[in-house]
Amino acid sequence: MSFISKEIDRGVALLWMDQPGEKLNTLSYKLLDEFGALLDELERDSNVKAVVLISAKDENFIAGADIKEFSQLDTAEKAAEASRSGQEMLDRLEGFEKPVLAAVNGAALGGGLEIALACHYRIATTHSKTHFGLPEVKLGLLPGAGGTQRLPRRVGLAKSLPLLLTGKNVYPYPAKKMGLVDELIHPPGLAHAAVQAGLRLADGKKPKGKGRGLLGWLLEGNRLGRAIVFRKARQQTRRQTYGNYPAPPRIIEVVKTGLDQGMKAGLKAEAKAFGELMQTPESQELTRLFFAMTSDKKKWDEKARPVKVLGVLGAGLMGSGISQVSADKGYQVFMKDLDQESVAKGEKAVYDDLQSKVRKRAMTEFERDRLMSRIHPVTSYRGFDRVNLVIEAVFEDLDLKRKILDEVEEATGGDTIFASNTSAIPISDIARRAKRPQNIVGMHYFSPVPKMPLLEIIATDKTAEWVVHTAAQVGVRQGKTVIVVGDGPGFYTTRILAPMMNEALLLLEEGAAVEQLDKTMKQWGFPVGPVTLMDEVGIDVGAHVSETLGQAFSDRGATPSGMMHKLVREGYKGKKNRKGFYLYPKKKKKGKKQVNTKVYDHFGGQRRKRFEEEEIENRLSLVMINEAALCLQEEILRSPKDGDLGAILGLGFPPFRGGPFRYLDRLGVDNAASRLQSLQDQHGARFAPAQILLDYAESKRRFYPQG
């Protein structure tokens, strides 16, 4: 089975990469072996003047390494050896006596970019799907085929470190500007332009290099200047990761070794670090997360029905975001609100977000306009007889949602799905008087919709299976990772977040300081602290959710704090009105947010006391994790995997900890149950361990198989 086909055009060999049976090309042992054999052949062929690596896949060059192959490297030594093999192949490519060019359309990520960096010339299309990146850090790793050495030498230290340390993507025009690619071309002309460039290089015409400039030389051209750049990178990395991720400091160390001691020493350090990082618990959890996110995406296809037209009710932040991600994937969208002014605001919100991409050269004006043409702002249900799926995204009010459901059932056909984007109200309550309860489902998106990766599908006991599968398939097409959960107050994500928020309020009532709560949980691994999160979600929204979930907690003997309702009555809404637990400047440039010390008057006074960090970590994390276990026990969750995905992708649970259930396995279920029982003795029934934890602890069971 061949991965590469060869075509000769005017003495230029085009090597078309096309991994059989796969949508994307990945860097695998088979591809490298076949590539090596072709290099031998092309080296001997005197009629070949230049070589072009190009993909036969639609909008994909090489989307990184084959993670399944790498995950089987079970020792640091094996992983380091695999890294050295990749380095040797790309060293050979870089030293090839004939010009080698990379012709890129679509994603060139990880090993794909490392191959492109080893080529003598890089030509890329201006297609919006074309992008470059080294995302290994997101798996707790570093590039292992020379990427840590060639990227700084190609674009400079100051520009390469952010790419290596964050894994972010670079799009065609910025890539050309920084010198990552040599030439840009429209997609249809890629192969022809690559052949032309190959002939020029074969004739001895060298590509123009991009100079560093005076500032670049001062910062990078000597050890003292580089030391300043490395020091700043270390400081920023510590601020952002709190030392929870071992890969970023190793990346800095390996890059420094290469620049100070030469390419050979840098590659040796890269291979060693790659092997050692692969065996860290953090990398193993991040790799498992990757597999969980990418598996089972096709399982919804068999029972799903076709969807071409969507209706989105509500043109606010959520509604406009849902409309945008739907139109981006080819759906026609009716975006409805009460009046023309409201839908115009929603349309403008989508346009402004797309225009920011145009300004960054991540999208063309034509692509922006084509996407906008799929969104149809309306103020009535006219045309909804064509709609296959209606997503309601209005305010969290049960009576309002029921009223809208009545209207939709009147305006649509018998097979139209009604999905509520609610974060807490049980779907069965919304559907109680529905004519077609089998067509009703929950689709809980997270804000901002274009950026947040999770979609939580909520099925009632009356929801038809085809409806669940269709809603899930739409979510996958929108680019979301989908979990399907059972119905109930708060479903899964909101339900497990609420106890943590409540515990933060109780700690404030006991005298804790806002800064300590936020800093401690950021150090534990959350992207933002719990108090900041309350402000960002909205204190008024939090109060509404606590009211919805309060009865469920009270039934277990856990009394919710009533402070959110009191704060709302006093005018505290959070970031939206710049008055919450923090005070927010009117403009970002006018300063940072500051703790609103007046809020302490509602929590026992200005005098604050310092808590042990371990107590804060245990109380806030374990109350959430215990609630996740209860959701699995009550079959709200279908699996521990769904629970981990939901917590990480929807709520920011620390990815390197693997999610609530992976974390329980690492901590030991018996240890977690013991800690919860101790907290129950100190603080009451809200910490009573779920029965499933007690059962697992007694039988020494795990939520995942060992290994």
XYZ file of C-alpha atoms in Angstrom:
707
model
C 0.000 0.000 0.000
C 1.711 3.194 -1.218
C 1.606 6.490 0.646
C 3.377 8.547 -2.050
C 2.962 8.746 -5.820
C 5.580 10.336 -8.078
C 5.016 12.682 -11.006
C 7.756 14.272 -13.136
C 7.133 17.741 -14.583
C 9.998 19.362 -16.564
C 12.567 17.540 -14.477
C 10.910 18.351 -11.165
C 9.673 15.351 -9.149
C 6.357 15.999 -7.444
C 5.867 13.571 -4.558
C 2.120 13.445 -3.886
C 1.432 12.304 -0.321
C -1.886 10.528 0.137
C -2.362 8.265 3.150
C -4.773 5.515 2.056
C -8.187 5.427 3.720
C -7.579 8.523 5.848
C -8.888 12.072 5.611
C -5.539 13.492 6.738
C -1.891 12.669 6.171
C 0.034 11.911 9.350
C 3.731 11.373 9.850
C 4.168 7.637 10.380
C 6.983 5.092 10.140
C 5.556 3.796 6.833
C 5.502 7.275 5.321
C 9.079 7.963 6.438
C 10.307 4.588 5.118
C 8.681 5.140 1.733
C 9.987 8.690 1.632
C 13.531 7.512 2.398
C 13.417 4.964 -0.419
C 12.210 7.631 -2.855
C 15.048 9.949 -1.853
C 17.511 7.157 -2.716
C 15.885 6.774 -6.119
C 15.717 10.512 -6.837
C 19.302 11.044 -5.771
C 20.457 8.586 -8.443
C 18.169 9.936 -11.186
C 20.193 12.488 -13.142
C 17.051 13.678 -14.958
C 15.542 14.977 -11.692
C 16.558 18.573 -10.996
C 14.420 19.276 -7.908
C 11.894 17.607 -5.624
C 8.516 18.956 -4.416
C 6.633 17.504 -1.444
C 2.927 18.119 -1.970
C -0.277 16.597 -0.624
C -3.091 15.010 -2.576
C -5.408 15.538 0.419
C -7.933 18.336 0.377
C -6.746 21.188 2.614
C -4.088 19.127 4.424
C -0.317 18.820 4.036
C 0.661 16.717 7.070
C -1.380 17.071 10.267
C 1.367 16.018 12.642
C 2.686 12.678 13.779
C 0.674 9.482 14.110
C -0.074 9.780 17.829
C -1.091 6.119 18.074
C 2.368 5.033 16.975
C 4.100 7.381 19.377
C 1.883 6.370 22.295
C 3.263 2.827 21.994
C 6.772 4.029 22.864
C 6.647 2.871 26.457
C 10.104 3.919 27.642
C 12.087 7.155 27.476
C 14.815 5.314 25.573
C 12.440 4.104 22.828
C 10.919 7.564 22.481
C 14.340 9.211 22.286
C 15.426 6.697 19.630
C 12.285 7.447 17.595
C 13.136 11.132 17.844
C 16.693 10.493 16.652
C 15.390 8.494 13.669
C 13.152 11.380 12.635
C 16.020 13.819 13.063
C 18.293 11.708 10.862
C 15.702 11.554 8.092
C 15.191 15.323 8.118
C 18.927 15.943 8.346
C 19.224 13.923 5.151
C 16.414 15.957 3.577
C 18.080 19.232 4.558
C 21.414 18.029 3.145
C 19.924 16.629 -0.085
C 22.067 17.738 -3.036
C 19.058 18.718 -5.164
C 16.600 21.434 -4.106
C 13.673 20.119 -2.062
C 10.542 22.230 -1.734
C 7.475 21.945 0.483
C 4.225 22.937 -1.271
C 1.656 23.447 1.473
C -2.101 23.706 1.189
C -3.955 23.192 4.467
C -2.506 22.160 7.803
C 1.234 21.668 8.245
C 1.439 20.807 11.910
C 3.982 19.138 14.172
C 6.054 16.747 12.091
C 4.504 18.265 8.963
C 6.009 21.654 9.765
C 9.285 20.028 10.792
C 9.489 18.453 7.321
C 8.743 21.813 5.711
C 11.442 23.479 7.830
C 14.008 20.917 6.641
C 13.210 21.690 2.989
C 15.161 24.307 1.047
C 12.074 26.328 0.063
C 8.501 26.622 1.312
C 5.589 27.728 -0.840
C 2.094 27.901 0.666
C -1.415 28.746 -0.477
C -3.439 31.665 0.850
C -6.360 29.345 1.633
C -7.948 30.024 5.048
C -7.344 26.391 6.005
C -3.597 26.720 5.432
C -1.785 27.092 8.719
C 1.433 26.109 10.424
C 2.172 25.101 13.999
C 4.134 22.963 16.415
C 1.406 21.837 18.843
C 3.477 19.184 20.660
C 3.460 21.279 23.843
C -0.306 20.639 24.043
C 0.543 16.953 24.495
C 3.153 17.750 27.133
C 5.959 17.209 24.604
C 8.329 19.163 22.390
C 8.963 18.780 18.646
C 11.166 15.720 18.215
C 12.392 15.913 14.619
C 14.475 19.065 14.781
C 11.699 21.623 15.197
C 13.253 23.169 18.298
C 16.421 23.839 16.301
C 15.243 24.763 12.807
C 12.389 27.085 13.751
C 14.559 29.557 15.745
C 17.151 29.516 12.976
C 14.439 30.141 10.406
C 12.346 32.923 12.017
C 14.475 34.056 14.939
C 14.381 33.307 18.642
C 11.842 35.939 19.704
C 9.279 34.789 17.124
C 9.875 31.062 17.515
C 9.573 30.752 21.304
C 5.881 31.807 21.457
C 5.067 29.228 18.762
C 6.984 26.470 20.539
C 5.653 27.323 24.013
C 1.969 27.756 23.124
C 1.497 25.561 20.049
C -0.535 28.320 18.397
C -1.132 28.380 14.648
C 0.351 30.794 12.125
C -1.628 31.630 8.981
C -0.176 32.278 5.508
C 0.406 36.038 5.463
C 1.957 36.251 8.957
C 4.003 33.156 8.072
C 5.354 34.920 4.980
C 6.048 38.102 6.939
C 8.071 36.302 9.621
C 10.008 34.289 7.056
C 8.477 30.910 7.832
C 7.442 30.526 4.169
C 9.139 31.949 1.082
C 6.223 32.385 -1.298
C 2.411 32.526 -1.290
C 0.105 31.440 -4.100
C -3.618 30.867 -4.691
C -4.559 27.187 -4.156
C -5.191 26.219 -7.815
C -1.712 27.333 -8.839
C 0.247 25.561 -6.085
C 1.735 22.649 -8.063
C 2.655 24.813 -11.051
C 4.248 27.507 -8.848
C 6.193 24.859 -6.926
C 7.612 23.425 -10.154
C 8.613 26.914 -11.302
C 10.304 27.598 -7.963
C 12.068 24.225 -8.155
C 13.473 25.063 -11.593
C 14.698 28.437 -10.344
C 16.478 26.832 -7.396
C 17.964 24.165 -9.666
C 19.387 26.966 -11.797
C 21.172 28.323 -8.745
C 18.820 31.200 -7.931
C 18.707 31.323 -4.149
C 15.623 32.568 -2.271
C 15.908 35.904 -0.568
C 16.506 35.525 3.143
C 14.737 37.655 5.715
C 17.140 39.789 7.751
C 16.797 40.107 11.506
C 17.199 43.861 11.652
C 19.160 45.744 14.292
C 16.798 44.916 17.170
C 16.786 41.246 16.245
C 20.577 41.170 16.133
C 20.858 42.908 19.520
C 18.459 40.435 21.114
C 19.528 37.241 19.395
C 22.897 37.671 17.740
C 24.899 37.279 20.948
C 24.653 35.327 24.182
C 23.838 38.364 26.299
C 20.925 39.343 24.075
C 19.644 35.765 23.961
C 19.893 35.542 27.756
C 17.431 38.432 28.033
C 14.955 36.691 25.686
C 15.270 33.372 27.554
C 14.834 35.046 30.952
C 11.637 36.776 29.829
C 10.333 33.507 28.361
C 10.967 31.636 31.620
C 9.226 34.336 33.648
C 6.182 34.346 31.403
C 6.034 30.555 31.362
C 6.089 30.393 35.173
C 3.307 32.995 35.378
C 1.127 31.086 32.945
C 1.718 27.470 34.012
C 2.615 27.756 37.718
C 5.090 24.954 37.089
C 2.331 22.419 36.378
C 3.578 21.556 32.895
C 7.165 20.287 32.477
C 7.340 20.729 28.684
C 7.666 24.548 28.363
C 10.823 24.899 30.519
C 12.392 21.925 28.699
C 11.637 23.592 25.350
C 13.434 26.750 26.463
C 16.367 24.683 27.720
C 16.679 22.702 24.463
C 16.447 25.778 22.239
C 19.126 27.462 24.359
C 21.409 24.435 24.087
C 21.181 24.485 20.306
C 21.859 28.189 19.943
C 24.719 28.190 22.462
C 26.406 24.889 21.572
C 25.392 24.259 17.982
C 22.853 22.224 15.993
C 24.306 18.812 16.868
C 24.129 19.455 20.611
C 20.632 20.913 20.224
C 19.324 17.837 18.406
C 20.846 15.549 21.018
C 19.171 17.557 23.799
C 15.878 17.554 21.865
C 15.793 13.753 21.518
C 16.641 13.233 25.194
C 13.979 15.702 26.342
C 11.396 14.200 23.961
C 11.922 10.748 25.448
C 11.785 11.928 29.041
C 8.739 14.146 28.555
C 6.800 11.340 26.918
C 6.996 9.355 30.152
C 5.718 12.153 32.407
C 2.235 11.775 33.943
C 1.307 15.166 32.466
C 2.075 14.088 28.898
C 0.279 10.787 29.367
C -2.876 12.548 30.585
C -2.762 15.108 27.763
C -2.308 12.328 25.206
C -5.271 10.423 26.639
C -7.295 13.635 26.402
C -6.343 13.942 22.732
C -7.542 10.406 22.020
C -10.769 10.999 23.947
C -11.454 14.151 21.925
C -10.783 12.558 18.557
C -12.400 9.137 19.050
C -15.992 8.134 18.305
C -16.793 11.159 16.118
C -18.425 8.936 13.499
C -20.564 6.942 15.932
C -23.506 9.343 15.487
C -23.676 9.020 11.697
C -25.746 5.844 11.363
C -28.944 7.087 13.080
C -28.608 10.802 12.377
C -30.897 12.449 9.846
C -29.719 15.068 7.331
C -29.636 18.688 8.488
C -29.205 21.515 5.985
C -31.033 24.450 7.562
C -30.839 25.585 11.180
C -32.954 28.051 13.091
C -31.304 29.929 15.960
C -33.643 31.783 18.306
C -31.946 34.700 20.025
C -29.270 36.894 18.450
C -27.337 37.665 21.618
C -23.854 36.446 22.525
C -24.816 32.753 22.486
C -27.190 32.892 19.519
C -24.822 34.830 17.283
C -21.971 32.493 18.256
C -24.015 29.389 17.415
C -25.039 30.982 14.111
C -21.404 31.728 13.278
C -20.015 28.230 13.911
C -22.943 26.728 11.999
C -22.561 28.964 8.947
C -18.815 28.346 9.012
C -19.502 24.636 8.435
C -21.885 25.197 5.537
C -25.294 25.315 7.253
C -27.915 27.846 6.200
C -29.032 29.651 9.372
C -32.160 31.636 10.193
C -31.105 33.828 13.143
C -34.299 35.135 14.774
C -34.943 37.732 17.441
C -37.837 39.980 18.454
C -36.966 43.033 16.361
C -34.694 44.232 13.577
C -32.384 46.071 15.963
C -31.666 42.878 17.947
C -30.931 40.709 14.914
C -28.792 43.471 13.428
C -26.675 43.481 16.599
C -26.277 39.719 16.344
C -25.315 39.953 12.680
C -22.798 42.692 13.484
C -21.260 40.578 16.275
C -20.585 37.772 13.773
C -19.248 40.216 11.168
C -16.925 41.899 13.676
C -15.444 38.569 14.760
C -14.855 37.523 11.155
C -13.429 40.930 10.293
C -10.849 40.520 13.059
C -9.717 37.350 11.249
C -9.532 39.258 7.983
C -7.314 41.873 9.645
C -5.044 39.099 10.917
C -4.949 37.598 7.405
C -6.489 34.375 8.760
C -9.466 34.777 6.401
C -10.094 36.577 3.128
C -12.836 39.145 2.586
C -14.450 36.754 0.099
C -14.560 33.960 2.693
C -16.003 36.370 5.271
C -18.748 37.469 2.881
C -19.526 33.900 1.810
C -19.982 32.869 5.450
C -22.142 35.925 6.221
C -24.365 35.080 3.233
C -25.427 31.873 4.986
C -26.853 33.762 7.998
C -30.362 35.117 7.422
C -31.503 37.570 10.141
C -35.288 37.366 10.647
C -37.929 38.597 13.071
C -40.633 36.030 12.287
C -40.964 32.290 11.761
C -41.511 32.697 8.043
C -39.441 30.020 6.280
C -39.078 27.835 9.372
C -41.032 25.088 7.628
C -37.674 24.387 5.885
C -35.714 24.202 9.133
C -34.471 20.782 10.298
C -33.155 21.843 13.712
C -34.107 24.831 15.873
C -31.683 25.872 18.616
C -33.243 28.134 21.226
C -30.716 30.443 22.906
C -32.782 32.900 24.954
C -32.605 33.938 28.612
C -32.765 31.233 31.308
C -36.483 31.536 32.054
C -38.694 28.436 32.048
C -41.926 30.189 31.037
C -40.184 31.999 28.179
C -38.642 28.785 26.876
C -42.010 26.993 27.006
C -43.664 29.866 25.125
C -41.017 29.709 22.403
C -41.349 25.935 22.166
C -45.108 26.344 21.558
C -44.382 28.833 18.759
C -41.790 26.590 17.128
C -44.046 23.540 17.141
C -46.698 25.626 15.366
C -44.244 26.943 12.761
C -42.331 23.756 11.924
C -42.931 20.263 10.617
C -43.299 17.038 12.537
C -39.642 16.032 12.117
C -38.088 19.337 13.181
C -35.874 19.031 16.248
C -36.181 21.610 19.031
C -32.978 22.037 21.053
C -32.700 24.268 24.101
C -29.359 25.894 24.851
C -29.916 25.984 28.593
C -27.236 25.564 31.204
C -29.381 24.407 34.112
C -33.147 24.084 33.475
C -34.164 20.410 33.047
C -35.185 19.691 29.456
C -38.110 17.598 30.664
C -39.502 20.702 32.410
C -39.290 22.693 29.172
C -40.921 19.839 27.231
C -43.674 19.098 29.779
C -46.558 20.355 27.618
C -44.939 19.796 24.226
C -46.847 18.211 21.338
C -43.762 16.331 20.160
C -41.619 15.591 23.258
C -39.669 12.975 21.309
C -38.198 15.806 19.163
C -36.881 17.819 22.112
C -33.275 17.750 23.264
C -30.791 19.992 25.052
C -27.759 21.474 23.283
C -25.685 23.269 25.916
C -22.995 25.417 24.299
C -20.297 27.255 26.204
C -19.342 30.898 25.800
C -17.744 32.173 23.653
C -19.174 29.605 21.261
C -16.595 29.999 18.445
C -13.748 29.252 20.878
C -15.112 26.792 23.449
C -14.705 23.180 22.243
C -17.475 21.371 24.178
C -21.120 20.702 23.374
C -23.226 18.977 26.030
C -26.235 17.133 24.554
C -29.025 16.447 27.057
C -31.494 13.637 26.393
C -34.732 13.138 28.329
C -36.362 9.751 28.766
C -38.698 10.720 25.882
C -36.100 12.044 23.418
C -35.919 9.848 20.303
C -32.553 8.243 19.645
C -32.368 9.687 16.115
C -32.835 13.152 17.609
C -29.872 12.668 19.967
C -27.691 11.354 17.144
C -28.692 14.154 14.780
C -27.979 16.871 17.363
C -24.633 15.244 18.176
C -23.676 14.987 14.502
C -24.446 18.682 14.025
C -22.204 19.448 17.004
C -19.339 17.394 15.569
C -19.705 19.169 12.236
C -19.615 22.506 14.101
C -16.196 21.453 15.373
C -17.259 20.534 18.895
C -16.339 17.615 21.108
C -19.728 16.153 22.045
C -20.829 14.412 25.210
C -24.353 13.099 25.737
C -25.725 13.250 29.284
C -28.973 12.543 31.069
C -31.544 15.124 32.075
C -31.719 16.747 35.492
C -31.015 20.083 37.204
C -27.725 21.426 35.829
C -27.170 18.257 33.736
C -23.464 17.494 34.195
C -21.195 20.497 33.718
C -23.289 23.124 35.516
C -24.155 20.650 38.230
C -20.522 19.912 39.135
C -19.441 23.551 38.798
C -22.139 24.856 41.147
C -20.829 23.114 44.315
C -17.337 24.506 43.701
C -18.715 28.022 43.272
C -20.822 27.567 46.375
C -17.805 26.375 48.375
C -15.861 29.466 47.285
C -18.691 31.638 48.642
C -18.665 29.724 51.923
C -14.901 30.205 52.210
C -15.404 33.940 51.683
C -17.997 33.891 54.464
C -15.402 32.188 56.670
C -12.961 35.032 56.018
C -10.956 33.961 52.960
C -9.572 36.605 50.618
C -10.611 36.789 46.978
C -6.989 36.834 45.769
C -5.991 33.738 47.727
C -8.913 31.657 46.442
C -8.219 32.596 42.832
C -4.443 32.241 43.030
C -4.592 28.883 44.825
C -6.893 27.287 42.261
C -4.886 28.703 39.352
C -1.817 27.123 40.915
C -3.814 23.880 41.143
C -4.335 24.127 37.386
C -7.576 25.959 36.556
C -7.254 28.687 33.886
C -9.069 31.195 36.107
C -9.922 31.180 39.787
C -13.458 30.463 41.039
C -14.156 34.055 42.094
C -13.038 35.460 38.744
C -15.214 32.847 37.058
C -18.283 34.021 39.005
C -17.656 37.544 37.725
C -17.137 36.385 34.142
C -20.222 34.157 34.059
C -22.244 36.892 35.782
C -23.287 36.978 39.426
C -26.912 37.323 38.303
C -26.571 34.186 36.156
C -24.924 32.365 39.058
C -27.775 33.363 41.346
C -30.293 31.994 38.852
C -28.390 28.707 38.562
C -28.071 28.341 42.331
C -31.830 28.789 42.598
C -32.388 26.049 40.010
C -29.964 23.649 41.724
C -30.584 24.685 45.311
C -33.324 22.143 45.926
C -31.135 19.271 44.720
C -28.351 20.238 47.135
C -30.733 20.892 50.016
C -32.218 17.430 49.619
C -28.756 16.049 50.432
C -28.388 18.224 53.495
C -26.104 20.736 51.787
C -27.330 24.285 52.222
C -26.383 26.625 49.359
C -25.032 30.058 50.159
C -27.587 32.779 49.520
C -24.951 35.434 48.953
C -25.290 35.635 45.179
C -28.931 36.745 45.448
C -27.975 39.378 48.029
C -25.159 40.670 45.836
C -27.474 40.938 42.818
C -29.944 42.997 44.876
C -27.056 45.337 45.751
C -26.201 45.820 42.068
C -23.309 43.370 41.778
C -23.406 41.600 38.417
C -19.723 40.973 37.742
C -17.720 41.875 34.678
C -20.795 42.813 32.618
C -21.408 45.954 34.711
C -17.780 46.212 35.930
C -18.915 45.678 39.520
C -18.456 42.285 41.094
C -15.901 40.631 43.319
C -13.500 42.699 41.221
C -13.795 46.229 39.824
C -13.105 46.499 36.108
C -11.782 49.594 34.293
C -13.972 51.005 31.525
C -11.196 50.411 29.012
C -8.637 47.621 29.056
C -5.763 50.038 28.539
C -6.700 52.006 31.663
C -5.424 49.350 34.069
C -6.094 45.908 35.453
C -9.034 44.711 37.478
C -8.790 45.273 41.214
C -10.395 43.388 44.095
C -13.612 45.116 45.091
C -12.974 45.245 48.831
C -16.491 46.605 49.459
C -17.802 43.139 48.677
C -16.238 41.917 51.941
C -18.883 43.892 53.863
C -21.333 41.213 52.724
C -19.009 38.396 53.864
C -18.379 39.240 57.504
C -16.304 42.407 57.188
C -13.019 43.677 55.831
C -10.824 41.551 58.090
C -9.597 38.564 56.071
C -7.631 35.541 57.208
C -5.202 33.274 55.399
C -6.147 29.638 54.820
C -3.788 26.752 54.192
C -3.589 26.248 50.432
C -4.160 22.512 50.828
C -7.497 23.170 52.543
C -8.659 25.441 49.716
C -7.510 22.940 47.078
C -9.231 20.011 48.773
C -12.494 21.782 49.515
C -12.909 23.309 46.061
C -11.656 20.383 43.969
C -13.129 17.474 45.908
C -16.617 18.949 46.206
C -16.633 19.175 42.388
C -15.119 15.729 41.867
C -17.567 14.152 44.305
C -20.459 15.693 42.366
C -19.033 14.197 39.168
C -19.021 10.797 40.855
C -22.665 11.298 41.868
C -23.515 12.094 38.226
C -21.958 8.790 37.155
C -23.737 6.970 39.997
C -27.113 8.446 38.944
C -26.431 7.722 35.242
C -26.457 11.394 34.279
C -23.078 10.480 32.790
C -22.748 7.591 30.358
C -19.057 7.033 31.099
C -16.080 8.381 33.068
C -14.576 9.490 29.736
C -17.540 11.801 29.086
C -17.177 13.152 32.609
C -13.507 13.968 32.094
C -14.085 15.556 28.687
C -16.944 17.679 30.009
C -14.987 18.946 33.009
C -11.821 19.769 31.046
C -13.306 21.219 27.855
C -16.332 22.911 29.405
C -15.082 24.043 32.806
C -11.302 24.237 32.550
C -10.559 21.355 34.922
C -6.750 21.013 34.764
C -5.997 18.958 31.609
C -2.743 17.599 33.029
C -4.767 16.015 35.862
C -6.865 14.136 33.302
C -10.333 15.110 34.528
C -12.234 14.147 37.711
C -12.163 10.390 37.102
C -8.568 10.124 35.884
C -7.615 12.239 38.874
C -9.503 9.901 41.213
C -7.587 6.938 39.799
C -4.246 8.731 40.235
C -5.095 9.947 43.731
C -6.598 6.599 44.709
C -10.366 6.304 45.156
C -9.887 5.173 48.762
C -7.703 8.233 49.441
C -10.309 10.562 47.895
C -13.140 8.966 49.888
C -11.109 9.316 53.072
C -10.437 13.004 52.415
C -14.118 13.621 51.716
C -15.133 11.879 54.941
C -12.688 14.072 56.858
C -14.146 17.186 55.222
C -17.635 15.927 56.005
C -16.709 15.652 59.687
C -15.388 19.225 59.645
C -17.877 21.003 57.382
C -21.013 18.935 57.022
C -23.100 16.836 54.654
C -22.099 18.586 51.428
C -18.856 16.573 51.530
C -20.467 13.175 52.121
C -18.675 10.876 49.637
C -20.800 9.442 46.839
C -21.725 5.812 47.401
C -19.936 4.859 44.188
C -16.673 6.143 45.690
C -17.190 4.134 48.859
C -17.984 1.032 46.803
C -14.949 1.484 44.552
C -12.716 2.148 47.540
C -13.868 -1.025 49.289
C -13.428 -3.211 46.208
C -10.199 -1.424 45.128
C -11.719 -0.639 41.727
C -10.627 2.040 39.265
C -12.660 4.107 36.808
C -10.223 3.262 33.989
C -8.185 0.118 33.365
C -4.628 0.207 34.662
C -2.055 1.591 32.212
